Short mmCIF file of N, CA, C and O in Angstrom, two decimals:
data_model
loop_
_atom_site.label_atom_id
_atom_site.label_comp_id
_atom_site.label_asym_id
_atom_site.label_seq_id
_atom_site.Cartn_x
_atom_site.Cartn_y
_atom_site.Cartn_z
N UNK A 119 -38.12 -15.38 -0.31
CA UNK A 119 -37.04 -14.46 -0.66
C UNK A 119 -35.74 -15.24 -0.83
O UNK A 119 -35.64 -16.34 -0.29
N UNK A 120 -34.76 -14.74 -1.56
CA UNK A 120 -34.00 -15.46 -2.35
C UNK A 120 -32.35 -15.06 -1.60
O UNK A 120 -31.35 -14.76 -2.24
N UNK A 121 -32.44 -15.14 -0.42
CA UNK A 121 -31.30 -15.30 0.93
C UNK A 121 -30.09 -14.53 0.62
O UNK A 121 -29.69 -13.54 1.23
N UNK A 122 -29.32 -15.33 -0.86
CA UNK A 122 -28.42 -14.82 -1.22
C UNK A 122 -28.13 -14.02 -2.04
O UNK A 122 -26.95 -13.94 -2.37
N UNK A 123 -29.29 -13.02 -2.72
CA UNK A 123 -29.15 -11.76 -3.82
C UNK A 123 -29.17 -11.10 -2.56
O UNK A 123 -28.26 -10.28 -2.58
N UNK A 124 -29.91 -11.07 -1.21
CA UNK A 124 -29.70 -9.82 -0.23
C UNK A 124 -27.72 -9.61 -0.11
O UNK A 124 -26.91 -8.70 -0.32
N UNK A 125 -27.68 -11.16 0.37
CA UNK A 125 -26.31 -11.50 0.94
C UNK A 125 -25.35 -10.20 -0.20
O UNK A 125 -24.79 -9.23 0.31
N UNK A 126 -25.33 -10.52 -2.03
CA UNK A 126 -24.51 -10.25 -2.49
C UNK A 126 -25.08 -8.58 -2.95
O UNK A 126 -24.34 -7.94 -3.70
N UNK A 127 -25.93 -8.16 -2.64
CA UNK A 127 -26.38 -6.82 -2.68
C UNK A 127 -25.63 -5.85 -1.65
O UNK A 127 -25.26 -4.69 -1.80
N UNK A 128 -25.52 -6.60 -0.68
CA UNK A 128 -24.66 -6.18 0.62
C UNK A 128 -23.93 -5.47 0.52
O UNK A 128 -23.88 -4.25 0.63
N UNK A 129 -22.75 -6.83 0.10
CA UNK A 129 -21.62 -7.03 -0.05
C UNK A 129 -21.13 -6.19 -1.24
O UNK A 129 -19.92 -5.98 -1.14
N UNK A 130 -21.72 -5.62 -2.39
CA UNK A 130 -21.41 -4.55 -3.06
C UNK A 130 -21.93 -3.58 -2.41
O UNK A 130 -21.31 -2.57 -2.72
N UNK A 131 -22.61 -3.38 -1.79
CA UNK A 131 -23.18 -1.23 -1.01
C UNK A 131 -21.70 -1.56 -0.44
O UNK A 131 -20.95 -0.65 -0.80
N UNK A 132 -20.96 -2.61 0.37
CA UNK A 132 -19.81 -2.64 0.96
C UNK A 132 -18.83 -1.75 0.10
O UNK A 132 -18.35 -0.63 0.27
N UNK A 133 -18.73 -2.69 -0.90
CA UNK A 133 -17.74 -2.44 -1.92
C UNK A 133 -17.52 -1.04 -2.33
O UNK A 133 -16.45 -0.45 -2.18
N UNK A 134 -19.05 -0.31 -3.11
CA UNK A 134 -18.89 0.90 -3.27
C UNK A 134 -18.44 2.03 -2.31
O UNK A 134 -18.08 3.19 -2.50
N UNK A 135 -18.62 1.23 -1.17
CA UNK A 135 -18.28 2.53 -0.53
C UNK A 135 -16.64 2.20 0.53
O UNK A 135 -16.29 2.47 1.67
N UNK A 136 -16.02 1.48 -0.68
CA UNK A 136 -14.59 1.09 0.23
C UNK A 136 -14.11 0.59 0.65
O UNK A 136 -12.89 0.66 0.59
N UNK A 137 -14.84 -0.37 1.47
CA UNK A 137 -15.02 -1.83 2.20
C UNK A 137 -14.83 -3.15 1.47
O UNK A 137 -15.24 -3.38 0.33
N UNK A 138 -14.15 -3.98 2.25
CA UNK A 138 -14.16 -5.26 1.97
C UNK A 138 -15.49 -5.66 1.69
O UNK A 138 -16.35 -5.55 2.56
N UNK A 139 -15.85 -6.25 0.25
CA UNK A 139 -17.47 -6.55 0.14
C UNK A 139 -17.42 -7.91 0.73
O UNK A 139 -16.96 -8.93 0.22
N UNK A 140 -18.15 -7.69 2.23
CA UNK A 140 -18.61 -8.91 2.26
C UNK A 140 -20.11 -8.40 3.10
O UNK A 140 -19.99 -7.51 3.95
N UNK A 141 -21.14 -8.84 2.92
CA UNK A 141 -22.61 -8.77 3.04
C UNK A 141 -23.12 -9.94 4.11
O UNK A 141 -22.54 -10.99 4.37
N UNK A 142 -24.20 -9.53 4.57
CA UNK A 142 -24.35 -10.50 5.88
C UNK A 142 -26.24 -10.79 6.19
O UNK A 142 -26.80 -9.73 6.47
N UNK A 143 -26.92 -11.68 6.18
CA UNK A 143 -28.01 -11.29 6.82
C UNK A 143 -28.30 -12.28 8.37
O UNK A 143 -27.39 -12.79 9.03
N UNK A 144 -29.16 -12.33 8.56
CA UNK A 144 -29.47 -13.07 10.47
C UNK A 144 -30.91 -13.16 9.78
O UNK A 144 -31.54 -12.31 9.15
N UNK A 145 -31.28 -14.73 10.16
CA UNK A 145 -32.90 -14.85 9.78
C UNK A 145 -33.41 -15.84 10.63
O UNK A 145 -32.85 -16.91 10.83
N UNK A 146 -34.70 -15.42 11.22
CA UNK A 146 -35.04 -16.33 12.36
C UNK A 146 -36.17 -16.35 11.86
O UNK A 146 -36.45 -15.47 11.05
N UNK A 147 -37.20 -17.39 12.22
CA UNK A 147 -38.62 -18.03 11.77
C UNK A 147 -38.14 -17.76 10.05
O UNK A 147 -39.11 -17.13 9.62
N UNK A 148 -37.46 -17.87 9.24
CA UNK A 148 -37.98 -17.51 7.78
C UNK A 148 -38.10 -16.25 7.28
O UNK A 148 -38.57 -15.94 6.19
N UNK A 149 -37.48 -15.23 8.47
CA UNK A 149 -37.68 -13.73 8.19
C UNK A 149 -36.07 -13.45 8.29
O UNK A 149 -35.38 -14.16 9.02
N UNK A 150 -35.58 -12.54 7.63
CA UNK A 150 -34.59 -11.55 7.38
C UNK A 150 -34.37 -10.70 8.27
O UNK A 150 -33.98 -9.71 7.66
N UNK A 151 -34.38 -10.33 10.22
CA UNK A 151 -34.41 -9.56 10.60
C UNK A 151 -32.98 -8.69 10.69
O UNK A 151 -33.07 -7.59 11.25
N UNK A 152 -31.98 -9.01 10.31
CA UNK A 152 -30.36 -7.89 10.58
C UNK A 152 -30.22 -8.25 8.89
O UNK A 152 -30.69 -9.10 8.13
N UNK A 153 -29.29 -7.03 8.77
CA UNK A 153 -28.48 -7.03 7.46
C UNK A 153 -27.61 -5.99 8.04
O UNK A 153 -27.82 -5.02 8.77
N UNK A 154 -26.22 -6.69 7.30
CA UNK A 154 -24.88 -5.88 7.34
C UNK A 154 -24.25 -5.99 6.58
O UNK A 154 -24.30 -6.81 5.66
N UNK A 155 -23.22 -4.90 6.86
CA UNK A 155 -22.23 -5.23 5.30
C UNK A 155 -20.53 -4.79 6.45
O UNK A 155 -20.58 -4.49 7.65
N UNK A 156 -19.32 -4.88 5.67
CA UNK A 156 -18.37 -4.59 5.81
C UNK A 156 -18.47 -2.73 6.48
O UNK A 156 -18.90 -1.85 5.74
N UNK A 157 -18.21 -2.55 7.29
CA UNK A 157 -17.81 -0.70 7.76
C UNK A 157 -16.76 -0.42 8.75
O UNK A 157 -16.69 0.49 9.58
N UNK A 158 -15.83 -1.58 8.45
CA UNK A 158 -14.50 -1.25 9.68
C UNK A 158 -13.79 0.17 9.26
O UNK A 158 -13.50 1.15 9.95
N UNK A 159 -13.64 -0.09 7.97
CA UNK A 159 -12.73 1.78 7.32
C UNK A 159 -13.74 2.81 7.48
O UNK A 159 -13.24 3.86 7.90
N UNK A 160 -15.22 2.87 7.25
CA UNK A 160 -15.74 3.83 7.32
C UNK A 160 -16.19 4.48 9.18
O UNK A 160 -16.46 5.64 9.49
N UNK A 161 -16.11 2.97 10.28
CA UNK A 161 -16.54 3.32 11.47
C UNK A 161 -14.96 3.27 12.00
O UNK A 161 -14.96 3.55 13.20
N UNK A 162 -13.52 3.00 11.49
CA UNK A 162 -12.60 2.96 12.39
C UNK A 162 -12.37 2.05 13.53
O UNK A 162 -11.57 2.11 14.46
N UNK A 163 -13.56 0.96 13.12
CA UNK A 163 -13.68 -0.13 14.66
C UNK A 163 -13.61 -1.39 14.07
O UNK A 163 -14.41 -1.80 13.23
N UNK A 164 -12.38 -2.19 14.63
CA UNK A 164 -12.08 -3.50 14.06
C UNK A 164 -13.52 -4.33 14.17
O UNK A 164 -13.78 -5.20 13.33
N UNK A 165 -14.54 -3.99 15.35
CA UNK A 165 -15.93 -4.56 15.19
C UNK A 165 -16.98 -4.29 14.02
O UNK A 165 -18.09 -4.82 14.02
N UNK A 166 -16.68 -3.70 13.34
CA UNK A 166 -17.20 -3.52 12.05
C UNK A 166 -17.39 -4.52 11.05
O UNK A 166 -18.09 -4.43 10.05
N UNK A 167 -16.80 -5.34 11.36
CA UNK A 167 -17.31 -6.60 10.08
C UNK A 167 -18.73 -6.92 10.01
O UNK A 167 -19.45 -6.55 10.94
N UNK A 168 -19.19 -7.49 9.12
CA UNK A 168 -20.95 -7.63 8.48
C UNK A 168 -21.30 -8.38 9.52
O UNK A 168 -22.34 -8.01 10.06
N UNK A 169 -20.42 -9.93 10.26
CA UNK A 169 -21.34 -10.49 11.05
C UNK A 169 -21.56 -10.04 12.64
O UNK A 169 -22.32 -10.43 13.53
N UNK A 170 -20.60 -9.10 12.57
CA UNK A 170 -20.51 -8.47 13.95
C UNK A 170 -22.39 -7.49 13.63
O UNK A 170 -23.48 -7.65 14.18
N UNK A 171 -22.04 -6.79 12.78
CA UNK A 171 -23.20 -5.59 12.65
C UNK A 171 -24.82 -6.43 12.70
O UNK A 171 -25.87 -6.09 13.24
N UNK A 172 -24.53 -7.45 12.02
CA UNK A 172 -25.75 -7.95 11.71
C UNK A 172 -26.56 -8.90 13.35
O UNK A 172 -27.77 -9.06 13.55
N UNK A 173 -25.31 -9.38 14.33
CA UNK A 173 -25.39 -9.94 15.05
C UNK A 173 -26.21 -8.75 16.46
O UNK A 173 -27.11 -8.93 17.28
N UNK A 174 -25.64 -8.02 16.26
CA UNK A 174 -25.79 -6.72 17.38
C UNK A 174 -27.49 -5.90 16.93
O UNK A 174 -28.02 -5.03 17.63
N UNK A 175 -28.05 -6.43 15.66
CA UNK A 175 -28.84 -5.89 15.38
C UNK A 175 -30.17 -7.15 15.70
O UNK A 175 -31.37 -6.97 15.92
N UNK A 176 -29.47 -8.26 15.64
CA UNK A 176 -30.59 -9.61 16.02
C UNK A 176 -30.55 -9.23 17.18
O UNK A 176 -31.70 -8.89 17.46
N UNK A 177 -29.58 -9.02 18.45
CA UNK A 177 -29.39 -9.22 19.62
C UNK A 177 -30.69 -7.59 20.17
O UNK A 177 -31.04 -7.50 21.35
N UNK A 178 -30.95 -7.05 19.62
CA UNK A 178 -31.56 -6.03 19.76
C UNK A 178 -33.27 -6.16 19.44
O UNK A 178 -34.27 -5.82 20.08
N UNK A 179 -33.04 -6.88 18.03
CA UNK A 179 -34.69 -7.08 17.80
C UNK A 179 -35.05 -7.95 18.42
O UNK A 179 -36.27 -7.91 18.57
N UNK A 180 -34.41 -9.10 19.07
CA UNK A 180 -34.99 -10.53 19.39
C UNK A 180 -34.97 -9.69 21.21
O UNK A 180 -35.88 -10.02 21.97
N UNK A 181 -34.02 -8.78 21.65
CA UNK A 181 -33.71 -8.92 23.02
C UNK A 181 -33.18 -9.94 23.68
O UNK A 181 -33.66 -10.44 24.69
N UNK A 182 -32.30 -10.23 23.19
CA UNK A 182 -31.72 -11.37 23.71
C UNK A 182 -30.06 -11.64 23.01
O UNK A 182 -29.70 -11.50 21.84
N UNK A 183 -29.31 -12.05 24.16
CA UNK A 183 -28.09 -12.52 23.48
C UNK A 183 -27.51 -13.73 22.51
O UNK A 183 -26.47 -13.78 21.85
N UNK A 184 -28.93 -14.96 22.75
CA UNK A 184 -28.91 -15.89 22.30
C UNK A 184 -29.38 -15.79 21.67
O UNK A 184 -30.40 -15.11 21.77
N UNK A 185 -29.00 -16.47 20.35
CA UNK A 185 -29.76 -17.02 18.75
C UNK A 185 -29.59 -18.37 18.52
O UNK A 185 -28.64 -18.81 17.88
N UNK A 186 -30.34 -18.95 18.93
CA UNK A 186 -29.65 -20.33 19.16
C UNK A 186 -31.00 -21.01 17.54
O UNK A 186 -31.11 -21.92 16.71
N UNK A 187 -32.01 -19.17 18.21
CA UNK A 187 -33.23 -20.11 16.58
C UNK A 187 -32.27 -19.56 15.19
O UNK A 187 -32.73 -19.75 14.07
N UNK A 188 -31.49 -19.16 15.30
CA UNK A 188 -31.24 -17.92 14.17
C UNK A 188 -30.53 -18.48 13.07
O UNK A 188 -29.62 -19.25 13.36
N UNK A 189 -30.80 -18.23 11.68
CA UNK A 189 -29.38 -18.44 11.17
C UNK A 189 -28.59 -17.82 10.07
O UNK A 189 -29.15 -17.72 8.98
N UNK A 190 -27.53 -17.44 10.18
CA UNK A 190 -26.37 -16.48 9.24
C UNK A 190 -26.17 -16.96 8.36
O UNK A 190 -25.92 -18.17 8.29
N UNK A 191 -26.21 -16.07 7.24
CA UNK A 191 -25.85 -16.13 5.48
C UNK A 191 -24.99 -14.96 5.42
O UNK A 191 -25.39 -13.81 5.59
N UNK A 192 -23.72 -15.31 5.15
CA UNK A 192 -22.46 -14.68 4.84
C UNK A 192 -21.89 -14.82 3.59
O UNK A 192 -21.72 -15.95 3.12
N UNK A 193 -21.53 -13.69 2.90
CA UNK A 193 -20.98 -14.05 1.70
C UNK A 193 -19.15 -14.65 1.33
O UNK A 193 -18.50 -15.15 0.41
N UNK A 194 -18.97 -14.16 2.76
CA UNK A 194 -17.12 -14.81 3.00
C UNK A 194 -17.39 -15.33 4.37
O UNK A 194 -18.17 -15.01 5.27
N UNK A 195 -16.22 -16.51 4.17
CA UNK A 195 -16.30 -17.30 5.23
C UNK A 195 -15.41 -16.57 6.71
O UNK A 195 -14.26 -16.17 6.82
N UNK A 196 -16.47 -16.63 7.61
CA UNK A 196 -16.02 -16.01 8.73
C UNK A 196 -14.51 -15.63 9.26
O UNK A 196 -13.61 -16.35 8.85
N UNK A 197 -14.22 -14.68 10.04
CA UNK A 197 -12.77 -14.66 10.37
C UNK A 197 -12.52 -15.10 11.94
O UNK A 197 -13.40 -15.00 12.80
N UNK A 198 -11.15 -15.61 12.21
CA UNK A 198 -11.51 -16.26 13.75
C UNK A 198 -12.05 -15.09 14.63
O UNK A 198 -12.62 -15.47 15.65
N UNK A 199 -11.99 -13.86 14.46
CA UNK A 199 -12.80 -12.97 15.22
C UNK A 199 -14.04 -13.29 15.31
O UNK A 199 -14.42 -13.35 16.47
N UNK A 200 -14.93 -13.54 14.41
CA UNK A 200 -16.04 -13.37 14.08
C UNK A 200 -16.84 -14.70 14.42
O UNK A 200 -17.93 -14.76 14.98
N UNK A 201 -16.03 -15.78 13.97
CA UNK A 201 -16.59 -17.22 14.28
C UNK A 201 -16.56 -17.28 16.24
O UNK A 201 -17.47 -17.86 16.83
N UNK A 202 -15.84 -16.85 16.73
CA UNK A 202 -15.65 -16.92 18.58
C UNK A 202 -16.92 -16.25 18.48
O UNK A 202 -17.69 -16.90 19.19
N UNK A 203 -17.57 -15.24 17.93
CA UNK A 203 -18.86 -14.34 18.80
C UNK A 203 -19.69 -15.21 18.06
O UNK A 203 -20.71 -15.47 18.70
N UNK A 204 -19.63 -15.72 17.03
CA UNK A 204 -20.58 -16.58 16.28
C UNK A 204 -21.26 -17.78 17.56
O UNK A 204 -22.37 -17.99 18.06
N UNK A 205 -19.90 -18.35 17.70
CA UNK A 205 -20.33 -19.44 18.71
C UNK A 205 -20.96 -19.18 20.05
O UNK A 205 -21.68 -20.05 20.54
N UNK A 206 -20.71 -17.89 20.76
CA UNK A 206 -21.19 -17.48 21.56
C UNK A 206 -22.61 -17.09 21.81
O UNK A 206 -23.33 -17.23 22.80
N UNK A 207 -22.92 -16.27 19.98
CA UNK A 207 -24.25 -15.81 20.33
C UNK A 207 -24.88 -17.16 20.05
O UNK A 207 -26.08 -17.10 19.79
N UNK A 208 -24.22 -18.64 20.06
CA UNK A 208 -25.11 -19.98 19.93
C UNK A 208 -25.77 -19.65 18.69
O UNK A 208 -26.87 -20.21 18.79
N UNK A 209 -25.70 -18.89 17.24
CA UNK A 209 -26.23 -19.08 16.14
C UNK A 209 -26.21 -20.66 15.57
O UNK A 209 -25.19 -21.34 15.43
N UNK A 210 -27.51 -21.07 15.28
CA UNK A 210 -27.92 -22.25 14.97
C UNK A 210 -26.89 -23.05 13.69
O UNK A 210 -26.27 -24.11 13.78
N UNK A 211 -26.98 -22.16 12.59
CA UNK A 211 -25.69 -22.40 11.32
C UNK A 211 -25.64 -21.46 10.88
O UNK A 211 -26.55 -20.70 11.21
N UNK A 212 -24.72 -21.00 10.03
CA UNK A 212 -23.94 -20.41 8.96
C UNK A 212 -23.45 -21.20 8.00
O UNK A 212 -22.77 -22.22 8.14
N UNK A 213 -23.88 -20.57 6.81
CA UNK A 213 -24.01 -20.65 5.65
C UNK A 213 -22.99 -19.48 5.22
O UNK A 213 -23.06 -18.39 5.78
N UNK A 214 -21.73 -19.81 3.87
CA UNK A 214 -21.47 -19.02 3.44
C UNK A 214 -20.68 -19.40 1.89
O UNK A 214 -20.38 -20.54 1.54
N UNK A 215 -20.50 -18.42 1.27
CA UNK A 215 -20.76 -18.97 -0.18
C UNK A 215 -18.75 -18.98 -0.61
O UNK A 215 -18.19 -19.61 -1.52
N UNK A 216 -18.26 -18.27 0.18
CA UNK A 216 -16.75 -18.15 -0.41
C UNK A 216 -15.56 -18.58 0.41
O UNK A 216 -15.02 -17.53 0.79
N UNK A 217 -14.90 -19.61 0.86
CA UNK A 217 -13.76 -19.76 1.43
C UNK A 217 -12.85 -18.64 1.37
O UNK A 217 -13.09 -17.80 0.50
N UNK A 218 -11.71 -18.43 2.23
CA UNK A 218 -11.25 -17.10 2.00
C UNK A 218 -10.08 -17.41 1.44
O UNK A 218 -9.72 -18.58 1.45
N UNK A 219 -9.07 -16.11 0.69
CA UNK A 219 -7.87 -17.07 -0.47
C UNK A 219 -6.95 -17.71 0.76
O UNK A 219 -6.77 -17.38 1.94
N UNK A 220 -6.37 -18.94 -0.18
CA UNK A 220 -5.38 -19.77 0.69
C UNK A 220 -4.15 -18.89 1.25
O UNK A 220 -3.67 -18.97 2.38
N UNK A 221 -3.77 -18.07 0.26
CA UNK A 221 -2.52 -16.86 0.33
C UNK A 221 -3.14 -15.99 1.17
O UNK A 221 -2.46 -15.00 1.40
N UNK A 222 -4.06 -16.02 1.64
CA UNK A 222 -4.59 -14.73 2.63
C UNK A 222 -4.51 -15.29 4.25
O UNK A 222 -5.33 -16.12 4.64
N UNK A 223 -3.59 -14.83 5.04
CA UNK A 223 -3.50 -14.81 6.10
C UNK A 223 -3.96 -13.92 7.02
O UNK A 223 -3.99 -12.72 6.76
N UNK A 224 -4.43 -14.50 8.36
CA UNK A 224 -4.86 -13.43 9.65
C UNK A 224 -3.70 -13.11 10.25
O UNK A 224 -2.85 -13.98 10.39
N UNK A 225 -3.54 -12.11 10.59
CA UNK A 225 -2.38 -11.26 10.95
C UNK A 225 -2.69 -11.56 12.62
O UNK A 225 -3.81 -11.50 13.12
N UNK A 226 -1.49 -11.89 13.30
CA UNK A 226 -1.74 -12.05 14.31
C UNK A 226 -0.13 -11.42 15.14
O UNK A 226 1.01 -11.84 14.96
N UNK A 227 -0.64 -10.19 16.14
CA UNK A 227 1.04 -9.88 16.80
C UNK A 227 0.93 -9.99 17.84
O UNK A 227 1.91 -10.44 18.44
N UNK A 228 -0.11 -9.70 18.49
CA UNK A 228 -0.47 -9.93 20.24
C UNK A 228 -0.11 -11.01 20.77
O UNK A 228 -0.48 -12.06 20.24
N UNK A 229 0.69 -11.03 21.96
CA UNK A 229 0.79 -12.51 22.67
C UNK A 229 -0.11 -12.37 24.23
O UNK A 229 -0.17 -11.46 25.06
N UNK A 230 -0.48 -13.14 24.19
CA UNK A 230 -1.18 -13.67 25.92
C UNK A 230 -0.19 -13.82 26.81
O UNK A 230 0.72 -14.43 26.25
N UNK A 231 0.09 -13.55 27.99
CA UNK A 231 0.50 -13.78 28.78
C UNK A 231 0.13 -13.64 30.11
O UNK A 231 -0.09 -12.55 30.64
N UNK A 232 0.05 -14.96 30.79
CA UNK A 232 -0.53 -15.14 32.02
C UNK A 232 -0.08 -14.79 33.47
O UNK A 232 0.83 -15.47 33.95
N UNK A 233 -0.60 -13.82 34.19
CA UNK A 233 0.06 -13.24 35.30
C UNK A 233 0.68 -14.53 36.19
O UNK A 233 0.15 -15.59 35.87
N UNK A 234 1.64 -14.65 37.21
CA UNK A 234 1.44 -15.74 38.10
C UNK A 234 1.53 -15.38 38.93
O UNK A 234 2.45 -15.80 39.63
N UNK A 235 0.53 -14.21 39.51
CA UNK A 235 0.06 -13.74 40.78
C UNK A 235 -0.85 -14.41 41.45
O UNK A 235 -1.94 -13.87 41.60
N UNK A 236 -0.59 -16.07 42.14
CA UNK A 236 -1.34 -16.62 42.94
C UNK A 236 -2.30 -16.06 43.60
O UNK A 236 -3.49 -16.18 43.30
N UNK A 237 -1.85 -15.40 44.56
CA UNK A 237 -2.68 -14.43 45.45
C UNK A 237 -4.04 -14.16 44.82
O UNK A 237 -5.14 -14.63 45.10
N UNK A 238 -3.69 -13.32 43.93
CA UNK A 238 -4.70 -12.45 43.07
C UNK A 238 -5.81 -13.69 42.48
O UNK A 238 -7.04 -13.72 42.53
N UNK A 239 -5.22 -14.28 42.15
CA UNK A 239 -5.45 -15.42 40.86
C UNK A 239 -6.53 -16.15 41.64
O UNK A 239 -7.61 -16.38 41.09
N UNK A 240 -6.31 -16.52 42.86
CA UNK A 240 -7.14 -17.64 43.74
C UNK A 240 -8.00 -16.48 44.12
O UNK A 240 -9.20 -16.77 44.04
N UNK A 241 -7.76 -15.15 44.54
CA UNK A 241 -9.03 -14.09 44.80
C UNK A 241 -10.14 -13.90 44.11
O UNK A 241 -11.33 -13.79 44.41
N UNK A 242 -9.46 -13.88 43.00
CA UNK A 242 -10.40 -14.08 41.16
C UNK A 242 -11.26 -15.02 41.26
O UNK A 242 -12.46 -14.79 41.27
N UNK A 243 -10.61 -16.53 41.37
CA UNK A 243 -11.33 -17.67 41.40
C UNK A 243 -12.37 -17.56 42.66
O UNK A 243 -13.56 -17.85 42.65
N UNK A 244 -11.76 -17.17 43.48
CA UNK A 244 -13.01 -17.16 44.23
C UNK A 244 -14.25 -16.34 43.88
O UNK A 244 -15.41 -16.69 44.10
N UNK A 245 -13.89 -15.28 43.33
CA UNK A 245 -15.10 -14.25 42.70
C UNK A 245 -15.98 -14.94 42.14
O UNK A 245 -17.15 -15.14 42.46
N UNK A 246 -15.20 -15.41 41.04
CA UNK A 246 -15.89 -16.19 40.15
C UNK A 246 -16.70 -17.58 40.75
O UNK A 246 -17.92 -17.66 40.54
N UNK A 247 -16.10 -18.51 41.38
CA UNK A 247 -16.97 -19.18 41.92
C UNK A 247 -18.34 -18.99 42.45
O UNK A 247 -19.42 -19.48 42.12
N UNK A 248 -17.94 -18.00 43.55
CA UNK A 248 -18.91 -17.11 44.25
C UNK A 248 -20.36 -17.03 43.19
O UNK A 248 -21.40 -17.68 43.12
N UNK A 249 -19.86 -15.99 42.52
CA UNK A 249 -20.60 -15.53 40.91
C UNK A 249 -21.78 -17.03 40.45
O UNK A 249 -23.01 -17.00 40.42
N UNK A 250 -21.03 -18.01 40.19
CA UNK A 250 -21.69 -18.86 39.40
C UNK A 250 -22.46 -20.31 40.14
O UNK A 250 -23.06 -21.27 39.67
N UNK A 251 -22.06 -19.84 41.64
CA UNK A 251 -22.96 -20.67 42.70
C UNK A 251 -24.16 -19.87 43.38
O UNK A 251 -24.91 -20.40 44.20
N UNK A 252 -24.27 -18.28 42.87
CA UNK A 252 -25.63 -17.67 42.94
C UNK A 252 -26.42 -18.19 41.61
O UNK A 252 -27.55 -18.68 41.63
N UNK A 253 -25.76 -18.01 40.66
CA UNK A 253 -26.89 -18.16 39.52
C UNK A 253 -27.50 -19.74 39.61
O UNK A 253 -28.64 -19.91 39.18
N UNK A 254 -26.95 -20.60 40.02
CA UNK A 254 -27.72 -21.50 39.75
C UNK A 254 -28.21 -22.11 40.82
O UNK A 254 -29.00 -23.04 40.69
#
């Protein structure tokens, strides 16, 4: 099967129906198991992008959070949203056919800011320690 007519088949059902066309599939052993497309305007959820949908649908057929066999064919090149869960779910590569325009910027207004509630902070750490000296 020919990877990228799914990819750009997608990415227009996207289109027609409003969406940023961008099309997505997840393929592990040589099989096609997720396909997604763009549905942030039609679901109202910034998680709506194709590799989010397509990722949540491997994570379901495989049972598992890791895809470390897996690998993504995207028709636009990921957004830093999308590349952080990318790396997480350990997807093996991504492949994608379009850089995104140079004039196109990620909008960014949120700032981080770090409590400096010691107290709390070293309570945390201890949680967390705690946490990750059972698992192993």
């Amino acid at each position: 099967m020919d990877y990228w007519n799914e990819v750009i088949k997608l990415a227009l059902k996207a289109a027609k129906k409003g969406e940023v066309p961008v099309g997505a599939i997840l393929v592990y052993k040589n099989r096609i198991i997720a396909r997604g497309y763009n549905k942030r305007e039609k679901s109202n959820n910034i998680l709506g992008h194709a590799e989010i949908q397509v990722i949540k649908k491997a994570n379901k057929c495989l049972h598992c959070w890791k895809l470390d066999d897996c690998e993504l064919y995207v028709s636009l090149k990921p957004c830093s949203m999308c590349e952080e869960i990318i790396k997480q779910s350990r997807l093996k590569n991504v492949y994608y056919l379009l850089e995104k325009p140079t004039q196109k910027k990620e909008y960014y207004k949120t700032e981080f800011i770090k409590d400096n509630n010691y107290d709390l902070e070293n309570e945390y750490k201890a949680i967390m320690t705690n946490f990750f000296k059972k698992m192993r």
